[in-house]
XYZ file of C-alpha atoms in Angstrom:
493
model
C 17.979 -2.221 54.748
C 21.311 -2.092 56.745
C 24.424 -0.838 55.045
C 27.910 -2.390 55.424
C 28.818 0.060 58.205
C 25.713 -0.961 60.124
C 23.769 2.251 59.460
C 20.244 2.219 58.068
C 20.319 3.146 54.400
C 16.565 3.617 54.150
C 13.895 1.598 52.209
C 14.761 -0.489 49.142
C 14.621 1.485 45.843
C 14.001 0.083 42.333
C 16.915 0.739 39.943
C 16.033 3.455 37.407
C 15.210 2.221 33.868
C 17.722 3.280 31.181
C 16.545 5.692 28.488
C 13.572 8.008 28.333
C 9.816 7.770 27.740
C 8.163 9.032 24.600
C 7.047 12.206 26.459
C 10.631 12.779 27.693
C 11.967 12.282 24.174
C 9.433 14.774 22.835
C 10.412 17.314 25.492
C 14.143 16.732 24.725
C 13.844 17.241 20.991
C 10.869 19.595 20.679
C 9.197 17.167 18.351
C 5.528 16.220 19.091
C 4.974 12.664 20.302
C 2.550 11.921 17.447
C 5.208 12.982 14.948
C 7.705 10.665 16.554
C 5.243 7.798 16.286
C 4.701 8.653 12.654
C 8.452 8.572 11.994
C 8.579 5.095 13.563
C 5.674 3.852 11.368
C 7.448 5.283 8.294
C 10.737 3.584 9.306
C 12.513 6.891 9.578
C 13.132 6.394 13.306
C 14.272 3.069 14.713
C 11.955 1.251 17.194
C 12.473 1.955 20.906
C 13.743 -0.501 23.563
C 11.301 -1.898 26.014
C 11.413 -1.410 29.721
C 12.469 -4.409 31.810
C 9.732 -3.820 34.412
C 6.905 -3.342 31.860
C 7.357 -4.360 28.204
C 4.535 -2.070 27.229
C 6.612 0.991 28.157
C 8.896 2.239 25.373
C 12.378 3.527 26.289
C 14.322 5.812 23.998
C 18.041 6.419 23.967
C 20.543 9.062 22.839
C 20.601 7.362 19.425
C 16.899 8.259 18.966
C 17.665 11.839 19.933
C 20.496 12.105 17.400
C 18.354 10.511 14.627
C 15.548 12.961 15.274
C 17.960 15.928 15.149
C 19.226 14.700 11.788
C 15.677 14.302 10.467
C 14.858 17.806 11.625
C 17.877 19.241 9.909
C 17.175 17.366 6.665
C 13.595 18.673 6.723
C 14.908 22.221 7.350
C 17.007 21.837 4.222
C 13.923 21.109 2.130
C 13.971 17.275 1.835
C 10.685 15.425 1.810
C 10.189 12.355 4.000
C 10.529 9.688 1.223
C 13.938 11.096 0.327
C 14.961 11.244 4.024
C 13.877 7.616 4.530
C 15.891 6.495 1.520
C 18.946 8.423 2.656
C 18.781 6.939 6.195
C 18.167 3.402 5.081
C 20.974 3.104 2.557
C 24.272 1.962 3.960
C 25.817 3.498 7.032
C 23.238 6.140 7.850
C 25.371 8.203 10.207
C 28.287 8.425 7.806
C 26.060 9.140 4.750
C 24.091 11.837 6.478
C 27.063 13.465 8.132
C 28.925 13.473 4.811
C 25.855 14.670 2.909
C 25.212 17.506 5.375
C 28.839 18.596 5.602
C 28.902 17.833 9.354
C 32.333 16.259 9.173
C 34.901 17.725 6.756
C 36.998 14.537 6.848
C 34.105 12.734 5.225
C 33.769 15.277 2.447
C 37.461 15.529 1.570
C 38.409 18.512 -0.503
C 34.803 19.697 -0.893
C 34.841 21.303 2.603
C 31.598 22.345 4.259
C 29.477 23.180 1.215
C 25.865 22.773 2.104
C 23.039 21.250 0.102
C 20.619 23.823 -1.214
C 17.326 23.947 -3.045
C 17.448 25.681 -6.477
C 14.747 26.642 -8.941
C 14.642 25.233 -12.471
C 16.128 28.485 -13.823
C 18.950 28.410 -11.272
C 19.771 24.852 -12.248
C 19.872 25.862 -15.894
C 22.408 28.601 -14.989
C 24.563 25.983 -13.213
C 24.507 23.815 -16.336
C 24.956 26.715 -18.813
C 27.142 25.814 -21.714
C 26.788 22.032 -21.385
C 25.483 19.963 -24.316
C 21.891 18.724 -24.588
C 21.161 15.715 -22.396
C 23.503 16.850 -19.635
C 20.744 17.447 -17.087
C 19.422 13.911 -17.385
C 22.964 12.496 -17.304
C 23.942 14.297 -14.107
C 20.568 13.670 -12.447
C 20.942 9.962 -13.046
C 24.448 10.177 -11.515
C 23.032 11.749 -8.376
C 24.445 15.311 -8.687
C 20.966 16.688 -8.049
C 17.394 15.430 -7.550
C 13.868 16.836 -8.121
C 12.020 18.035 -5.017
C 8.597 19.078 -6.173
C 8.967 22.051 -8.470
C 12.566 22.672 -7.392
C 15.825 20.812 -7.368
C 18.076 19.651 -4.466
C 21.816 20.121 -5.097
C 23.818 18.246 -2.392
C 27.147 19.801 -3.396
C 27.269 22.791 -5.712
C 31.090 22.688 -6.049
C 30.920 19.040 -7.030
C 28.200 19.880 -9.589
C 30.364 22.689 -10.950
C 33.257 20.210 -11.525
C 30.975 17.676 -13.158
C 29.416 20.256 -15.480
C 32.860 21.523 -16.322
C 34.034 18.081 -17.309
C 31.019 17.689 -19.527
C 31.648 21.077 -21.172
C 35.234 20.112 -21.874
C 34.224 16.917 -23.653
C 34.871 14.335 -20.929
C 34.610 10.745 -22.099
C 31.257 9.148 -21.345
C 30.091 5.594 -22.046
C 26.368 6.385 -22.334
C 24.109 9.441 -22.493
C 20.384 9.171 -21.870
C 18.094 11.835 -23.403
C 14.875 12.526 -21.544
C 13.264 15.642 -23.089
C 9.616 16.101 -23.863
C 7.827 13.233 -25.669
C 7.909 14.854 -29.123
C 9.602 13.168 -32.006
C 10.801 16.392 -33.651
C 12.240 17.818 -30.411
C 13.914 14.551 -29.521
C 15.407 14.246 -33.014
C 17.017 17.665 -32.727
C 18.357 17.096 -29.216
C 19.711 13.655 -30.116
C 21.529 14.923 -33.205
C 23.100 17.800 -31.336
C 24.100 15.511 -28.455
C 25.695 12.931 -30.802
C 28.155 15.688 -31.996
C 29.358 16.226 -28.474
C 30.179 12.637 -27.469
C 32.754 10.103 -28.462
C 32.209 8.001 -31.598
C 31.784 4.814 -29.559
C 29.491 6.262 -26.830
C 25.944 4.960 -26.600
C 23.079 7.348 -26.982
C 19.750 6.328 -25.558
C 16.291 7.919 -25.592
C 13.860 7.701 -22.675
C 10.638 7.390 -24.619
C 7.398 5.512 -24.023
C 5.867 5.677 -27.521
C 8.182 7.051 -30.190
C 9.817 4.635 -32.617
C 13.525 4.130 -31.949
C 14.071 3.323 -35.590
C 12.446 6.561 -36.585
C 14.453 8.638 -34.089
C 17.658 7.020 -35.359
C 17.062 8.570 -38.809
C 18.492 11.895 -37.557
C 21.759 10.269 -36.336
C 25.076 9.572 -38.016
C 25.738 6.517 -35.836
C 22.375 4.698 -35.484
C 24.183 1.541 -34.447
C 25.052 3.302 -31.141
C 21.474 4.316 -30.424
C 18.691 2.508 -28.588
C 15.678 3.195 -26.400
C 15.613 3.161 -22.594
C 12.041 3.325 -21.315
C 11.647 3.952 -17.588
C 8.339 3.436 -15.835
C 6.589 5.880 -13.516
C 7.082 6.426 -10.708
C 10.716 5.799 -11.557
C 11.878 5.369 -7.975
C 9.254 2.658 -7.351
C 8.999 0.758 -10.645
C 12.037 -1.515 -11.232
C 11.549 -2.197 -14.957
C 13.494 -0.607 -17.786
C 12.699 -1.600 -21.375
C 15.843 -1.510 -23.479
C 14.538 -1.012 -27.048
C 16.527 -2.270 -30.027
C 15.986 -0.257 -33.245
C 16.454 -1.596 -36.765
C 20.160 -0.591 -36.719
C 21.015 -0.897 -33.006
C 24.167 -2.957 -32.362
C 24.485 -5.731 -29.820
C 27.199 -3.699 -28.082
C 24.838 -0.772 -27.578
C 22.200 -3.010 -26.121
C 24.627 -4.794 -23.861
C 26.083 -1.520 -22.552
C 22.604 -0.116 -21.873
C 21.485 -3.255 -20.084
C 24.617 -3.036 -17.916
C 23.871 0.615 -17.145
C 20.295 -0.262 -16.133
C 21.534 -3.073 -13.915
C 24.045 -0.717 -12.303
C 21.103 1.530 -11.396
C 19.375 -1.371 -9.685
C 16.763 -1.722 -12.375
C 15.424 -4.889 -14.072
C 16.174 -4.608 -17.795
C 14.204 -6.420 -20.454
C 15.372 -6.165 -24.080
C 12.577 -5.668 -26.659
C 12.419 -4.877 -30.299
C 10.976 -1.693 -31.710
C 7.230 -1.416 -32.405
C 4.436 0.963 -31.375
C 4.310 0.904 -27.558
C 7.259 -1.482 -27.401
C 6.197 -4.338 -25.110
C 4.532 -3.131 -21.939
C 2.432 -0.287 -23.344
C 1.447 -2.384 -26.356
C -0.034 -5.096 -24.139
C -1.383 -2.736 -21.501
C -3.623 -0.713 -23.848
C -5.758 -3.635 -24.966
C -6.481 -4.021 -21.216
C -7.555 -0.345 -21.074
C -9.500 -0.916 -24.287
C -11.414 -3.675 -22.562
C -12.177 -1.311 -19.732
C -13.444 1.406 -22.048
C -15.729 -1.132 -23.756
C -17.092 -2.225 -20.401
C -17.898 1.374 -19.544
C -19.557 1.795 -22.927
C -21.757 -1.232 -22.116
C -22.863 0.171 -18.781
C -20.333 -1.092 -16.195
C -19.651 0.917 -13.052
C -15.932 1.824 -12.903
C -15.840 1.433 -9.155
C -17.190 -2.123 -9.411
C -14.671 -2.950 -12.155
C -11.781 -1.623 -10.027
C -12.858 -3.675 -7.035
C -13.058 -6.876 -9.074
C -9.614 -6.435 -10.557
C -8.032 -5.458 -7.235
C -9.489 -8.596 -5.636
C -8.113 -10.569 -8.536
C -4.676 -9.287 -7.530
C -3.873 -6.022 -9.312
C -2.565 -3.246 -6.964
C -5.128 -0.977 -8.531
C -8.000 -1.373 -10.929
C -8.002 0.029 -14.486
C -9.777 3.292 -13.704
C -7.414 4.039 -10.840
C -4.411 2.932 -12.874
C -5.324 5.236 -15.726
C -5.569 8.124 -13.315
C -2.055 7.302 -12.008
C -0.672 6.956 -15.522
C -2.276 10.239 -16.549
C -5.368 10.592 -18.730
C -3.528 12.854 -21.112
C -0.635 10.419 -21.371
C -3.075 7.542 -21.899
C -5.003 9.283 -24.655
C -1.766 10.077 -26.505
C -0.487 6.507 -26.162
C -3.852 5.088 -27.204
C -3.609 7.116 -30.439
C -0.206 5.719 -31.122
C -1.477 2.174 -30.521
C -4.518 2.776 -32.756
C -2.287 3.979 -35.616
C 0.073 1.035 -35.202
C -2.539 -1.693 -34.817
C -5.852 -0.308 -36.260
C -7.392 -3.749 -36.740
C -7.654 -4.350 -32.954
C -6.788 -1.139 -31.090
C -8.842 1.472 -33.047
C -12.155 1.807 -31.169
C -15.351 2.528 -33.037
C -16.845 4.503 -30.135
C -15.932 7.510 -28.014
C -14.307 6.389 -24.730
C -14.687 7.713 -21.204
C -11.023 8.501 -21.161
C -11.469 10.827 -24.152
C -14.288 12.622 -22.328
C -12.146 13.064 -19.249
C -9.301 14.460 -21.396
C -11.618 16.938 -23.145
C -12.761 18.159 -19.690
C -9.178 18.681 -18.421
C -9.433 15.766 -16.036
C -5.916 14.356 -16.336
C -5.928 12.057 -13.289
C -3.859 12.141 -10.161
C -1.469 14.813 -11.639
C -4.108 17.576 -11.511
C -6.377 16.073 -8.768
C -9.237 14.809 -10.894
C -9.762 11.964 -13.342
C -12.128 9.043 -12.916
C -11.627 9.708 -9.223
C -10.751 12.925 -7.478
C -7.736 13.252 -5.185
C -7.317 14.957 -1.867
C -4.221 15.020 0.338
C -4.367 12.708 3.366
C -2.744 13.375 6.747
C 0.525 11.893 5.488
C 0.662 14.261 2.535
C -0.216 11.539 0.008
C -2.977 11.697 -2.607
C -6.134 9.863 -1.542
C -8.782 8.943 -4.173
C -12.388 9.852 -3.522
C -15.477 9.556 -5.657
C -17.441 12.574 -6.754
C -20.782 11.448 -8.088
C -20.682 14.249 -10.653
C -18.348 12.004 -12.719
C -21.277 9.726 -13.591
C -23.185 12.656 -15.151
C -20.099 13.734 -17.062
C -19.469 10.343 -18.666
C -23.136 9.368 -19.102
C -23.271 10.374 -22.846
C -20.702 7.685 -23.736
C -21.911 5.000 -21.286
C -24.778 2.550 -21.634
C -27.496 1.963 -19.074
C -25.984 0.890 -15.760
C -25.475 -2.891 -15.861
C -24.143 -5.259 -13.256
C -21.582 -7.613 -14.833
C -20.497 -11.016 -13.554
C -17.087 -11.065 -11.927
C -15.676 -13.617 -14.373
C -16.926 -11.624 -17.361
C -15.159 -8.462 -16.098
C -11.923 -10.417 -15.629
C -12.171 -12.055 -19.047
C -13.011 -8.867 -20.889
C -9.965 -7.154 -19.421
C -7.383 -9.956 -19.260
C -8.054 -11.769 -22.529
C -6.987 -8.869 -24.829
C -3.843 -8.366 -22.773
C -3.013 -12.104 -22.849
C -3.579 -12.357 -26.609
C -1.467 -9.303 -27.383
C 1.337 -10.516 -25.164
C 1.280 -13.900 -26.940
C 1.413 -12.027 -30.300
C 4.508 -10.090 -29.097
C 6.317 -13.363 -28.356
C 5.327 -14.831 -31.699
C 6.513 -11.711 -33.521
C 9.815 -11.638 -31.676
C 9.166 -8.303 -29.899
C 10.265 -9.988 -26.695
C 12.460 -13.107 -26.647
C 10.578 -15.467 -24.334
C 7.409 -15.830 -22.227
C 9.592 -15.558 -19.114
C 10.938 -12.158 -20.168
C 7.401 -10.950 -20.952
C 6.226 -12.116 -17.512
C 9.137 -10.303 -15.861
C 8.261 -7.078 -17.723
C 4.625 -7.160 -16.602
C 5.518 -8.049 -13.025
C 7.982 -5.217 -12.720
C 6.527 -2.703 -15.130
C 2.776 -2.584 -14.350
C 2.390 -4.562 -11.132
C 0.865 -7.734 -12.580
C -0.291 -9.866 -9.619
C 3.000 -11.487 -8.445
C 1.325 -14.587 -6.989
C -0.006 -15.420 -10.485
C 3.560 -15.583 -11.792
C 3.005 -13.495 -14.884
C 0.542 -13.539 -17.709
C 1.925 -16.657 -19.476
C 2.063 -18.534 -16.212
C -1.547 -17.500 -15.670
C -2.516 -18.704 -19.157
C -0.884 -22.095 -18.423
C -2.795 -22.251 -15.127
C -6.269 -21.595 -16.543
C -5.523 -23.429 -19.792
C -5.728 -22.341 -23.434
C -9.058 -24.230 -23.747
C -10.536 -21.895 -21.170
C -9.189 -18.851 -23.079
C -10.557 -20.274 -26.357
C -14.016 -20.570 -24.800
C -13.854 -16.925 -23.564
C -12.592 -15.855 -26.970
C -15.558 -17.363 -28.686
C -17.970 -15.882 -26.111
C -16.640 -12.382 -26.643
C -15.904 -12.618 -30.389
C -18.456 -9.847 -31.023
C -16.096 -7.404 -29.294
C -13.599 -7.563 -32.115
C -10.172 -8.901 -33.201
C -8.588 -8.056 -29.840
C -10.416 -11.131 -28.455
C -9.332 -13.501 -31.246
C -6.696 -16.041 -30.342
C -3.487 -15.810 -32.423
C -2.527 -18.561 -34.809
C 0.216 -19.565 -32.440
C -2.190 -19.937 -29.544
C -4.579 -21.967 -31.689
C -1.728 -24.269 -32.732
C -0.647 -24.739 -29.116
C -4.196 -25.569 -28.122
C -4.535 -28.110 -30.934
C -1.272 -29.795 -29.953
C -1.735 -29.664 -26.123
C 1.265 -27.324 -25.641
C 1.927 -24.898 -22.771
C 4.168 -21.832 -22.434
C 6.231 -23.292 -19.591
């Protein structure tokens, strides 16, 4: 090629591609290439550009370098990847992270360069010393600290000090949520003490999954300001909150609690007080159907596969492991006491055997399944054949059940109990009940909810299944309301 001055400038050269390759990015940041790929898959790191000359070649920029540096610093400070992903994905990531890390004092205002730190449970108690009961739950909900495994992450200790000081001095609050151990006596004491520390018009709510709100209100001077607020585990993933109205709960308390749940980004459904409220009350007949199938010789793996193919995110055995076998046994006892005619089994269940053998599910690594940590650090279920020997004394001879029979024996008790809840006024409408099951337990979304499913298959189909499984007990008996709807050709929608 000849230059403008007539001299030979040498052979033509391809213009260099902007950015760097994956290997160059790895060398620049000191982060292994496979880790970078993992961050991309987990949506922690944005996707690379593509080279103009070959779209198969990824090109990374300074933005990728800066993001990886932030991720490394966050990990050094003790954050786990799910928390990092949430932090980076909410709003303006650069501003939020810089502010959160104290990298720019102008973004932190008068709080200066205080750094986040990990504290133990005892250290957190010291920081909150002198505050009234319920303060920890209140400040955690407000974002002043968050749980990280067995410890706590405090983004700004000076800010937490100010918040705790305001609470100690009796700052006005609109609502306080109690979330202590699931024990009626302990909750009653904590609620009564908390009520003395808050304004007369403040709402007091209890995060409980089984304890009667009307019963808990007996220890309070202002029961009209008290209600239940039942979150579902895992709280960060499950959108539903049941707002439970006790016998003396006012409309104002309910409305304020619903507004608070909405402010948190949750889906609130108002229900009336009864054992199990709505979701647990209708979920445990489903688990009861599973236990009866196991008694009659079903294979729990086969049952899980059928229900997962039907649309559930996990089958009943896996779901019980995730809920917690100990939690499930306790809740089942509450349901049996509240509804003995249809939820009191006349046989020993596999879940009771698991509980007696300290197999509590995913929380301690062994339940119906056993759990190992996969390469992403998440629990992975595996089957240990020893479980079959353990549960054999309460299970019949191994039997292969038809797919439709498995579905009917699990879904019919749940459907009937949900219909009964609407008829009794525990929940206002079929639509609200459908919403609760969709957001609270992962009912298959494409089926639209349990009432929509009942309309789809028809009450005549359910009546036929009810008759076929009548020998299994009252849990399979259609309600009077369902029988009336069938006789009159009515549907729920």
